[in-house]
XYZ file of C-alpha atoms in Angstrom:
622
model
C 36.472 126.644 129.874
C 37.321 126.779 125.795
C 36.753 123.559 123.891
C 38.903 121.114 123.097
C 37.506 121.443 119.784
C 36.989 123.676 117.299
C 33.584 124.227 115.084
C 34.501 122.379 112.190
C 34.829 118.786 114.256
C 32.319 119.167 116.551
C 30.004 115.575 116.668
C 26.634 117.435 115.013
C 28.713 117.228 111.575
C 29.019 114.167 111.659
C 26.302 113.195 109.834
C 26.611 110.426 107.416
C 23.422 110.595 104.517
C 20.750 108.257 105.131
C 20.356 107.585 101.211
C 23.654 106.467 100.543
C 22.861 102.703 102.785
C 24.746 101.225 100.200
C 28.419 102.997 101.219
C 31.083 100.197 102.325
C 31.768 102.107 105.251
C 28.877 103.287 106.724
C 27.627 101.306 109.755
C 25.253 101.690 112.477
C 26.959 103.527 114.937
C 27.666 106.497 112.231
C 31.886 106.130 112.053
C 32.574 104.937 109.114
C 36.030 104.431 109.753
C 34.894 101.632 112.151
C 37.028 98.590 110.711
C 34.709 96.134 112.544
C 31.369 97.333 110.391
C 33.475 98.635 107.612
C 32.384 96.551 103.794
C 36.104 95.082 103.358
C 37.882 96.722 100.171
C 38.651 93.850 98.209
C 34.101 94.102 97.687
C 35.147 97.597 96.219
C 37.647 96.286 94.211
C 35.281 93.556 92.979
C 31.898 95.446 92.453
C 30.704 92.731 94.871
C 29.271 96.820 96.851
C 27.457 99.536 95.353
C 30.034 102.495 95.119
C 28.308 106.046 95.704
C 25.806 108.242 93.657
C 26.973 110.333 91.359
C 25.889 113.604 93.496
C 28.418 112.159 95.844
C 31.348 111.588 93.435
C 31.907 114.218 91.546
C 31.132 118.124 93.067
C 30.339 120.728 90.920
C 33.676 123.086 89.715
C 31.144 125.948 91.567
C 31.011 124.219 95.115
C 35.234 124.289 95.305
C 36.644 126.744 96.482
C 37.632 129.802 94.366
C 40.940 130.506 96.360
C 43.917 130.517 93.914
C 46.181 129.146 96.775
C 46.224 125.168 96.914
C 47.398 125.365 100.152
C 44.353 127.243 101.804
C 41.872 125.810 98.967
C 42.809 121.991 100.937
C 41.928 123.617 103.987
C 38.491 125.578 103.166
C 37.857 122.008 100.994
C 38.400 120.585 104.518
C 36.593 122.769 106.751
C 33.429 122.676 104.242
C 33.172 118.752 103.384
C 33.769 119.611 100.050
C 37.591 117.726 99.527
C 36.085 113.922 98.680
C 38.652 110.377 99.813
C 39.576 109.090 96.955
C 38.871 105.505 98.712
C 35.891 106.116 100.389
C 34.426 108.964 98.193
C 33.005 110.152 101.274
C 33.800 113.786 101.923
C 37.337 114.278 103.988
C 36.457 114.798 107.802
C 39.138 115.328 110.476
C 38.223 114.339 114.191
C 39.943 113.056 117.136
C 41.828 110.118 116.445
C 40.928 110.271 112.803
C 43.887 110.813 110.710
C 44.563 112.552 107.468
C 47.072 111.166 104.432
C 48.179 113.454 101.361
C 50.314 112.647 98.438
C 53.250 114.423 98.479
C 53.500 114.445 94.563
C 49.463 115.594 93.986
C 48.670 116.568 97.633
C 45.419 114.101 97.035
C 44.292 114.083 101.186
C 42.191 110.690 102.041
C 41.687 109.722 105.334
C 44.444 107.600 106.864
C 42.428 104.704 107.481
C 41.279 103.930 104.781
C 44.578 104.665 102.888
C 46.066 102.326 105.294
C 43.426 99.726 103.547
C 43.988 100.826 99.978
C 48.021 100.105 101.006
C 47.653 96.547 102.169
C 45.219 95.406 99.600
C 47.432 97.159 96.398
C 50.887 96.287 96.836
C 52.572 96.529 94.122
C 54.371 93.023 93.490
C 56.464 91.436 96.721
C 57.784 94.571 97.869
C 56.373 96.353 101.109
C 55.596 99.254 97.871
C 51.620 100.887 97.203
C 50.112 103.528 94.506
C 48.935 106.624 95.601
C 45.075 105.841 95.017
C 44.996 109.320 93.228
C 47.923 109.633 91.092
C 49.047 105.761 91.248
C 52.606 107.520 92.173
C 54.705 104.426 93.807
C 55.370 104.621 97.724
C 58.063 103.437 99.685
C 56.660 103.328 102.946
C 53.005 102.936 105.085
C 51.118 105.382 106.041
C 51.454 107.565 109.064
C 49.264 108.969 111.732
C 50.910 112.122 111.739
C 51.200 115.883 110.320
C 51.691 117.154 107.210
C 55.330 117.978 107.997
C 55.634 113.995 109.370
C 57.619 116.178 112.422
C 54.688 115.504 114.567
C 51.111 114.133 115.758
C 48.441 116.537 114.408
C 46.383 118.835 116.876
C 42.498 117.650 117.155
C 42.365 122.174 118.533
C 44.535 123.545 115.684
C 43.191 126.637 115.374
C 43.409 127.328 111.447
C 44.817 124.056 110.038
C 43.544 120.418 110.706
C 45.794 117.861 110.925
C 48.233 120.287 111.547
C 50.730 120.468 114.317
C 51.593 123.264 116.891
C 54.480 124.664 116.364
C 56.568 121.929 113.182
C 58.506 124.068 110.081
C 58.048 122.080 107.023
C 61.141 121.658 106.203
C 61.208 119.721 102.941
C 64.286 119.660 100.687
C 64.785 120.989 97.306
C 65.897 123.522 95.154
C 64.629 127.385 94.706
C 63.737 128.363 90.782
C 67.550 129.156 90.810
C 68.246 125.221 91.114
C 69.714 126.237 94.690
C 69.598 123.827 97.363
C 66.353 125.668 99.661
C 64.505 124.697 102.179
C 60.121 125.157 102.751
C 60.163 127.313 105.469
C 56.016 127.617 106.143
C 54.451 126.275 109.230
C 52.864 122.991 109.290
C 50.886 122.786 106.319
C 49.247 120.608 103.464
C 49.694 121.416 99.022
C 52.976 122.152 97.763
C 55.840 123.728 99.593
C 57.245 127.018 99.008
C 61.384 126.979 98.461
C 62.430 130.550 98.256
C 65.711 131.647 97.026
C 68.615 133.498 99.322
C 71.723 135.200 98.123
C 70.475 134.207 95.083
C 67.263 136.591 94.959
C 68.020 138.990 93.001
C 69.776 136.751 90.471
C 68.126 136.269 86.789
C 66.350 132.943 86.540
C 67.709 130.476 84.885
C 66.551 129.290 81.277
C 63.267 126.272 81.620
C 65.246 122.711 79.868
C 65.241 122.455 75.887
C 63.080 119.518 76.007
C 63.905 118.822 72.264
C 67.816 118.157 73.068
C 68.904 115.266 75.125
C 70.531 117.378 78.309
C 67.371 119.080 78.315
C 65.560 115.961 78.791
C 67.859 114.349 81.149
C 67.304 117.407 83.271
C 63.556 117.427 83.248
C 64.464 113.931 85.254
C 63.757 114.451 88.841
C 66.617 112.164 90.301
C 67.624 110.754 93.644
C 71.172 111.191 93.289
C 71.641 109.938 97.515
C 70.679 106.662 96.174
C 71.915 106.533 92.656
C 75.175 107.585 94.487
C 74.493 104.925 97.613
C 73.769 101.962 94.517
C 76.572 102.881 92.366
C 79.646 102.445 95.908
C 77.247 99.507 96.013
C 77.974 97.825 93.257
C 81.221 99.244 92.431
C 82.443 97.444 96.269
C 80.122 94.738 95.046
C 81.813 94.238 91.673
C 86.184 94.896 93.127
C 85.331 91.935 95.835
C 84.332 89.702 93.151
C 87.261 90.963 90.653
C 89.906 90.496 93.324
C 88.872 86.680 94.537
C 88.889 86.063 90.495
C 92.541 87.769 90.577
C 93.203 84.922 93.269
C 91.317 82.350 91.471
C 93.322 82.464 88.242
C 96.599 82.801 90.377
C 95.611 79.405 92.849
C 94.672 77.633 89.311
C 98.043 79.625 86.568
C 101.007 80.215 89.685
C 101.126 76.823 91.329
C 104.795 77.157 92.026
C 103.912 80.368 94.036
C 101.113 78.430 95.688
C 102.087 74.884 96.085
C 99.379 73.293 98.687
C 96.307 74.607 96.868
C 95.685 71.551 94.950
C 93.578 69.092 97.179
C 92.051 70.155 100.389
C 91.711 73.757 99.798
C 90.700 73.486 96.096
C 87.873 71.225 96.447
C 86.422 73.987 99.367
C 86.740 75.759 96.793
C 84.997 74.167 94.264
C 82.359 73.051 96.615
C 82.085 77.225 97.872
C 81.460 78.298 93.996
C 78.805 75.196 93.755
C 76.279 77.026 96.332
C 77.426 80.588 95.784
C 76.600 79.206 92.084
C 73.251 78.099 92.753
C 72.361 81.536 94.151
C 74.123 84.176 91.538
C 72.740 82.378 88.890
C 68.627 83.022 89.429
C 68.693 85.964 91.225
C 71.521 87.827 89.511
C 69.665 87.500 86.079
C 66.506 88.594 87.788
C 67.904 91.497 89.406
C 69.936 92.126 86.052
C 66.165 91.998 84.192
C 64.643 94.317 86.421
C 67.496 96.998 86.167
C 67.210 96.410 82.359
C 63.155 97.015 82.480
C 63.643 100.299 84.638
C 66.740 101.563 82.532
C 65.211 101.159 79.083
C 62.351 103.195 80.350
C 64.555 105.866 81.550
C 66.820 105.603 78.713
C 64.828 105.835 75.923
C 62.587 108.886 77.473
C 65.839 110.690 77.384
C 67.196 109.998 74.119
C 63.921 110.465 72.928
C 63.339 106.593 71.315
C 60.312 106.669 73.012
C 57.337 105.902 70.474
C 54.648 107.435 73.265
C 56.565 110.419 73.927
C 54.108 112.999 72.374
C 55.596 116.161 71.005
C 59.086 115.060 70.068
C 59.883 112.920 66.982
C 61.000 109.343 67.652
C 64.025 108.602 66.936
C 64.477 104.908 66.227
C 68.310 104.754 65.322
C 68.822 105.887 69.030
C 66.302 103.311 70.608
C 68.383 100.825 69.318
C 71.230 102.090 69.562
C 70.505 102.939 73.152
C 68.802 99.531 73.886
C 71.322 97.818 72.174
C 74.634 99.230 74.311
C 72.509 99.501 78.083
C 71.704 95.785 77.073
C 75.952 94.541 76.618
C 76.167 96.613 79.687
C 73.696 94.555 81.859
C 75.257 90.985 80.232
C 78.724 91.936 81.052
C 78.022 92.824 84.222
C 76.171 89.983 84.600
C 78.495 87.385 82.795
C 81.978 88.971 83.868
C 82.027 86.884 87.211
C 80.800 83.542 85.211
C 83.471 83.973 82.150
C 86.373 84.969 85.180
C 85.671 81.950 87.619
C 85.285 78.906 84.455
C 87.258 80.645 81.660
C 89.430 82.844 83.439
C 92.375 79.737 84.209
C 92.376 78.341 80.982
C 93.128 82.116 79.355
C 95.928 83.021 81.796
C 97.326 79.602 81.282
C 97.310 79.812 77.510
C 98.520 83.342 77.729
C 101.535 82.878 79.925
C 102.420 79.757 78.033
C 101.955 80.649 74.454
C 105.198 82.677 74.317
C 107.345 80.929 76.336
C 109.620 78.637 74.377
C 110.166 81.812 72.020
C 114.011 81.151 70.998
C 113.740 77.490 71.866
C 113.804 75.762 68.565
C 113.670 71.867 69.783
C 110.764 70.907 71.528
C 110.681 67.318 73.050
C 107.607 65.836 73.977
C 108.182 64.224 77.783
C 104.464 62.828 78.305
C 101.111 64.081 80.055
C 100.273 62.533 83.491
C 102.420 59.326 82.838
C 106.491 59.710 82.683
C 107.346 59.033 78.898
C 110.275 56.457 78.409
C 111.058 57.620 73.923
C 112.187 61.292 73.846
C 111.646 62.576 70.074
C 113.812 65.876 69.377
C 111.604 67.741 66.550
C 113.600 70.660 65.296
C 111.776 73.693 64.390
C 114.728 73.926 61.409
C 113.769 71.510 58.596
C 117.179 71.039 57.385
C 117.578 68.864 60.944
C 116.251 65.464 61.232
C 114.874 64.552 64.617
C 116.296 62.237 66.584
C 114.703 60.356 69.012
C 116.175 58.442 72.482
C 115.306 56.273 74.613
C 114.376 55.906 78.689
C 114.839 53.017 80.311
C 115.734 52.155 84.786
C 118.336 49.335 85.413
C 118.944 47.424 87.700
C 122.671 46.085 88.099
C 123.489 45.069 91.812
C 126.139 44.751 93.407
C 126.134 42.642 96.818
C 127.954 44.137 99.941
C 128.443 47.356 98.174
C 126.985 50.844 97.760
C 128.630 52.368 95.083
C 126.323 54.089 93.011
C 125.416 53.411 89.696
C 123.159 49.750 90.928
C 120.177 51.236 89.868
C 119.953 53.881 87.709
C 118.060 55.460 84.194
C 119.510 55.751 81.545
C 118.887 58.006 78.635
C 120.143 56.341 75.001
C 120.455 57.498 71.473
C 122.162 60.033 68.888
C 122.573 63.008 68.041
C 123.036 65.169 64.717
C 126.651 65.604 65.781
C 126.872 62.036 68.112
C 126.087 59.108 67.539
C 125.914 55.519 70.305
C 125.867 57.727 73.343
C 123.901 57.974 76.663
C 123.929 59.483 80.110
C 123.011 57.735 83.530
C 121.642 58.987 86.164
C 121.434 58.174 89.132
C 119.145 59.927 91.513
C 119.932 58.342 95.165
C 122.890 59.175 94.809
C 123.033 61.775 93.012
C 125.508 61.686 90.384
C 125.699 61.570 86.685
C 128.012 59.897 83.408
C 128.185 60.776 79.993
C 129.119 57.132 78.059
C 130.137 56.336 74.420
C 129.109 53.079 72.801
C 130.751 51.537 69.765
C 126.718 49.879 68.519
C 123.156 51.101 69.378
C 121.803 50.290 72.370
C 119.083 47.950 71.571
C 118.125 47.129 75.547
C 117.440 50.142 75.914
C 115.201 50.820 72.842
C 113.642 47.428 73.243
C 112.206 48.148 77.517
C 111.371 52.042 75.889
C 109.609 51.189 72.844
C 109.818 47.225 71.660
C 108.667 45.126 74.724
C 104.900 47.277 74.469
C 104.769 46.308 70.927
C 105.914 43.238 71.000
C 105.294 41.612 74.020
C 105.559 38.391 74.414
C 109.008 38.502 71.874
C 112.041 37.864 74.193
C 114.820 39.304 71.609
C 118.401 38.589 72.288
C 120.937 41.661 71.751
C 124.308 41.984 70.525
C 126.827 42.496 73.202
C 127.976 46.470 73.313
C 131.218 47.732 74.965
C 131.723 51.310 76.109
C 134.752 52.576 73.389
C 138.079 54.383 74.484
C 137.449 56.742 77.035
C 133.841 56.020 76.804
C 133.805 57.789 80.257
C 133.251 61.654 78.509
C 131.886 63.340 81.496
C 130.952 62.913 84.982
C 129.037 65.130 87.479
C 126.916 64.991 90.775
C 124.195 66.881 91.667
C 122.772 68.761 95.020
C 118.887 69.291 95.651
C 118.761 72.620 96.844
C 115.899 74.429 98.141
C 113.660 72.290 95.778
C 115.619 73.338 92.904
C 118.847 71.023 91.358
C 122.045 72.883 91.541
C 124.502 70.769 89.269
C 127.910 72.590 89.924
C 130.801 70.918 88.456
C 128.438 71.979 85.288
C 127.238 75.032 86.311
C 123.428 73.950 85.683
C 120.648 75.098 87.431
C 117.666 73.054 87.067
C 114.966 75.238 88.615
C 111.642 73.943 90.035
C 112.491 70.347 89.707
C 112.353 69.272 93.365
C 109.266 71.112 93.999
C 107.848 69.277 90.919
C 108.569 66.008 92.470
C 106.750 67.329 95.380
C 103.859 68.404 93.348
C 103.446 67.647 90.025
C 101.400 71.081 88.667
C 104.717 72.460 88.598
C 106.367 70.588 86.090
C 105.501 72.837 83.217
C 107.409 75.862 84.820
C 111.036 73.972 85.845
C 113.854 75.907 83.762
C 117.524 75.279 83.264
C 119.749 78.085 83.453
C 123.076 78.332 82.734
C 125.325 80.393 85.165
C 128.323 80.390 84.074
C 129.400 84.363 84.126
C 126.645 85.311 86.272
C 127.351 87.421 89.304
C 127.074 85.215 93.085
C 123.718 86.888 93.730
C 121.945 85.962 90.539
C 123.022 82.587 91.637
C 121.719 82.761 94.597
C 118.335 84.402 93.506
C 117.327 80.739 91.208
C 118.369 78.806 94.143
C 115.716 80.723 96.502
C 112.921 78.858 98.073
C 110.242 81.075 97.196
C 111.401 81.529 93.461
C 108.923 83.338 90.632
C 108.013 82.254 86.938
C 108.248 84.438 83.590
C 107.774 83.783 79.820
C 109.992 86.311 78.987
C 113.073 85.464 76.788
C 116.640 85.463 79.502
C 119.637 84.535 77.555
C 121.023 82.167 80.390
C 118.105 79.404 79.960
C 119.089 76.891 77.983
C 116.182 75.127 77.573
C 112.119 75.140 79.885
C 108.886 73.272 79.968
C 106.101 74.474 78.872
C 102.475 72.992 78.820
C 100.371 75.161 75.598
C 96.813 75.564 74.771
C 93.701 76.391 77.982
C 95.015 74.949 80.564
C 97.788 71.983 81.635
C 97.897 69.546 79.042
C 101.144 67.728 77.258
C 104.146 68.367 78.700
C 106.586 69.762 75.860
C 110.486 69.954 76.434
C 111.496 73.592 74.773
C 115.627 73.465 73.861
C 117.984 76.036 71.879
C 120.502 75.166 69.404
C 123.490 75.739 68.138
C 124.293 76.807 71.367
C 126.172 74.603 74.562
C 129.787 74.414 75.906
C 131.601 71.915 74.660
C 133.534 68.684 77.343
C 136.539 71.344 77.126
C 134.322 74.376 78.883
C 134.802 76.323 74.833
C 131.585 77.419 73.282
C 130.368 75.081 69.971
C 128.328 76.280 66.914
C 127.077 73.027 65.934
C 123.761 71.716 64.061
C 121.238 71.054 66.489
C 121.208 70.453 69.776
C 124.735 69.616 71.159
C 125.722 66.803 73.392
C 125.873 69.103 76.007
C 122.215 69.878 75.569
C 121.345 66.498 76.511
C 122.729 65.079 79.886
C 119.668 67.938 81.659
C 117.052 66.186 80.162
C 118.183 63.087 81.047
C 117.762 64.268 84.178
C 114.529 65.672 83.739
C 112.993 62.682 82.589
C 115.044 60.311 84.736
C 113.298 61.950 87.974
C 109.667 62.220 86.375
C 110.391 58.440 85.863
C 111.465 57.845 89.177
C 108.642 59.839 90.643
C 106.328 57.564 88.562
C 107.540 54.534 90.043
C 107.246 55.856 92.862
C 102.880 56.707 92.332
C 103.277 60.294 92.873
C 103.870 61.808 89.430
C 99.896 63.036 89.501
C 99.033 62.622 92.779
C 99.816 65.927 94.251
C 101.413 63.290 97.439
C 105.250 64.197 98.068
C 107.727 62.434 96.849
C 108.942 60.610 100.101
C 105.751 58.600 100.385
C 105.526 55.059 102.188
C 104.979 53.935 98.537
C 108.106 52.173 96.841
C 108.847 50.710 93.228
C 109.395 47.151 92.560
C 113.569 48.018 92.509
C 113.970 49.097 95.730
C 112.915 45.518 97.460
C 116.286 44.600 95.130
C 117.976 47.526 96.139
C 117.278 46.443 100.028
C 119.202 43.036 98.836
C 122.007 44.765 97.777
C-alpha cells in the first residue's frame, strides 16, 4: 500500500538540533509547534530567551536554491529545509496538520502556528490588523489554515508541491502587462502569480509610468478602487441624509407658516435628539477626520512630490504646503458642515429671507417683541417727512342689557402728516371697526399708553374732547377666514393674522394685500388655508411685518408711502403714510394687544384658551 506521505514529510527528517537548547519553540516531545511547551512569544520580544545561533539564522548564499523561478525556489527550499521561518527561525517544514502561511506581497513563508502567535502579539491599534513578520505589510485578516491559493485545504500527500491543494486553480485577479484585467491560471502555488495576456498578447507594451510627473506617480500606486468606491458612496449617502435633515431643520425654524405645530413638543424632542447625536459626533467625527488626514496627507504628498523623504525626486515645498492645506480645509469643512448647518443654519436663513423683504416700503413701525406695544412711532426713510406717534389703549364702555358693539374695544389714536387728531376703534369680538375724528388731542389714550407708566402715582384730569361733525368718516367689518382676516368693505386681506393669534411665531410673516382689481382666483388663493410666504416685491402688498437680524428679534411693520385710496375710493398721493394705511395697522396692533391680554402672545397657545383677560368679567356682566 502506498505511503500516505512523501519522503520530505517523513518523521525521520524531523530532527531538532540538539545544540539549540534555548530554542523557544523546542520541547521534550520534539514538536516545535506544541503550544503547551512553547516559550511565549513575548519572551522573545523582551529578550529573556536567547535567539538562535547565527549558523541557523543566516544561510549562506551558496546553500540557497539556484533555480531562477521564485515559485520553484520556494518549493525546493521547503523540501531541503533551507527556508527559515521568520518567527521561530527554524527551517520551514510541512507536516500533517502543520500548515504553512505565505505573505502575498513579499511571498515570505512561515509556519502557520508561528504566524498565528505573531499576529496576536503584534496587533496594530485596536483593529484586527497585524504586520507581516518579513515585510511589515498590514494584514487585515487572521492567518488561516489553507493552501497557497486559499480555496482548499492543503494535501499532506501532494506529489509535487507542499501545502498545495490537489486540483485548485489560483485564480487571483490583477492586470496583465498591458494593463488589462487578467487572472492567474496556474495550479495552487507559492510565490508570485502569472497574469497572462489575452487578445492583447501581440500588442506593444505600454510605456512605464513617468515617475517625474504627478500622473506617473499616481499610476504607480496600487489602489483598491472597490474600497474607495464603497467608502465614497457611503460618505455621499451619509452626507446626503445629513443635508436633507439640515434642510428640514432650517425650514422648521424659519417657515412656521408651513409647520405651525412644530414649536412645542416636537422642537423639544428634536433638541434632545441633537444633544445625544452631538455627544457622539463631536469626538468620533474628529477622530475619523484626523485619521483620514494622516493617511490622505501621506498619499497626496507622495503624489505631489511633497514628501522630503522621497528619494530620486526633487522635494517640492510649495506643493506640500498647498496640498496639505487644501486637504485639511476639505476635511475640516466636511466635519464642520453639519455643525454649522444645525447650529447656525436657521439664523442665517432667517437673515437672508428677511433682509430684502421690506424693499420699497419707506415707513417702518416698531410694534413690539414678545409683548404688545402701546406706543407706535412711524419712522419715515424720507427726511422731509416727520415722525408720527400713535397710541393704543383698551376702552371699556359697557351698556348694561345691550349687545351693541364697541362696549369693549381698542382705540388707536394719533395724527398723520395729512390729518390731525383721529382714531381707529377696533372691536375684535364683534368684528367691526370705525374711524373717528376729534376736535383736540386724545390725551386719555395717550396717558394710558405711555403716561401712566412714566408717572404711575399721578392721576390727571383730561379735557373733554368731542367728535367733530361727521366724525365717523369710515366704518366696516372684518371676517376671519381660514387663518386670515378679510375686510370685504375695504378690499383688504391681512394674510396670516388669525394664524398668528394661534401660533405667535407666524407674526413676522403677516402681509396686507389690497385686492382692488385683482382676479377672483388670486383673492381666493390669498385666503387659502395652505398659504405660503416670500420676500419678493408684490405691488398689491401695502404693508408687511418683518423681524430683521439672525433669528427672530424685534417685530417691525413696513408700510408703503404716497399710495392708498381715499374714502371715496380715489387713488391719492400724499406725503408719508396716508390715513387709509393706518386702519390695517390699527387692526393688527389691536389683535396683538388682545392676544397679550389672553396671555397667549408668545406661548404658542391657541387663542381660544381657558384663560381670560381682566376685562372679560365686566363684559360678562354687561
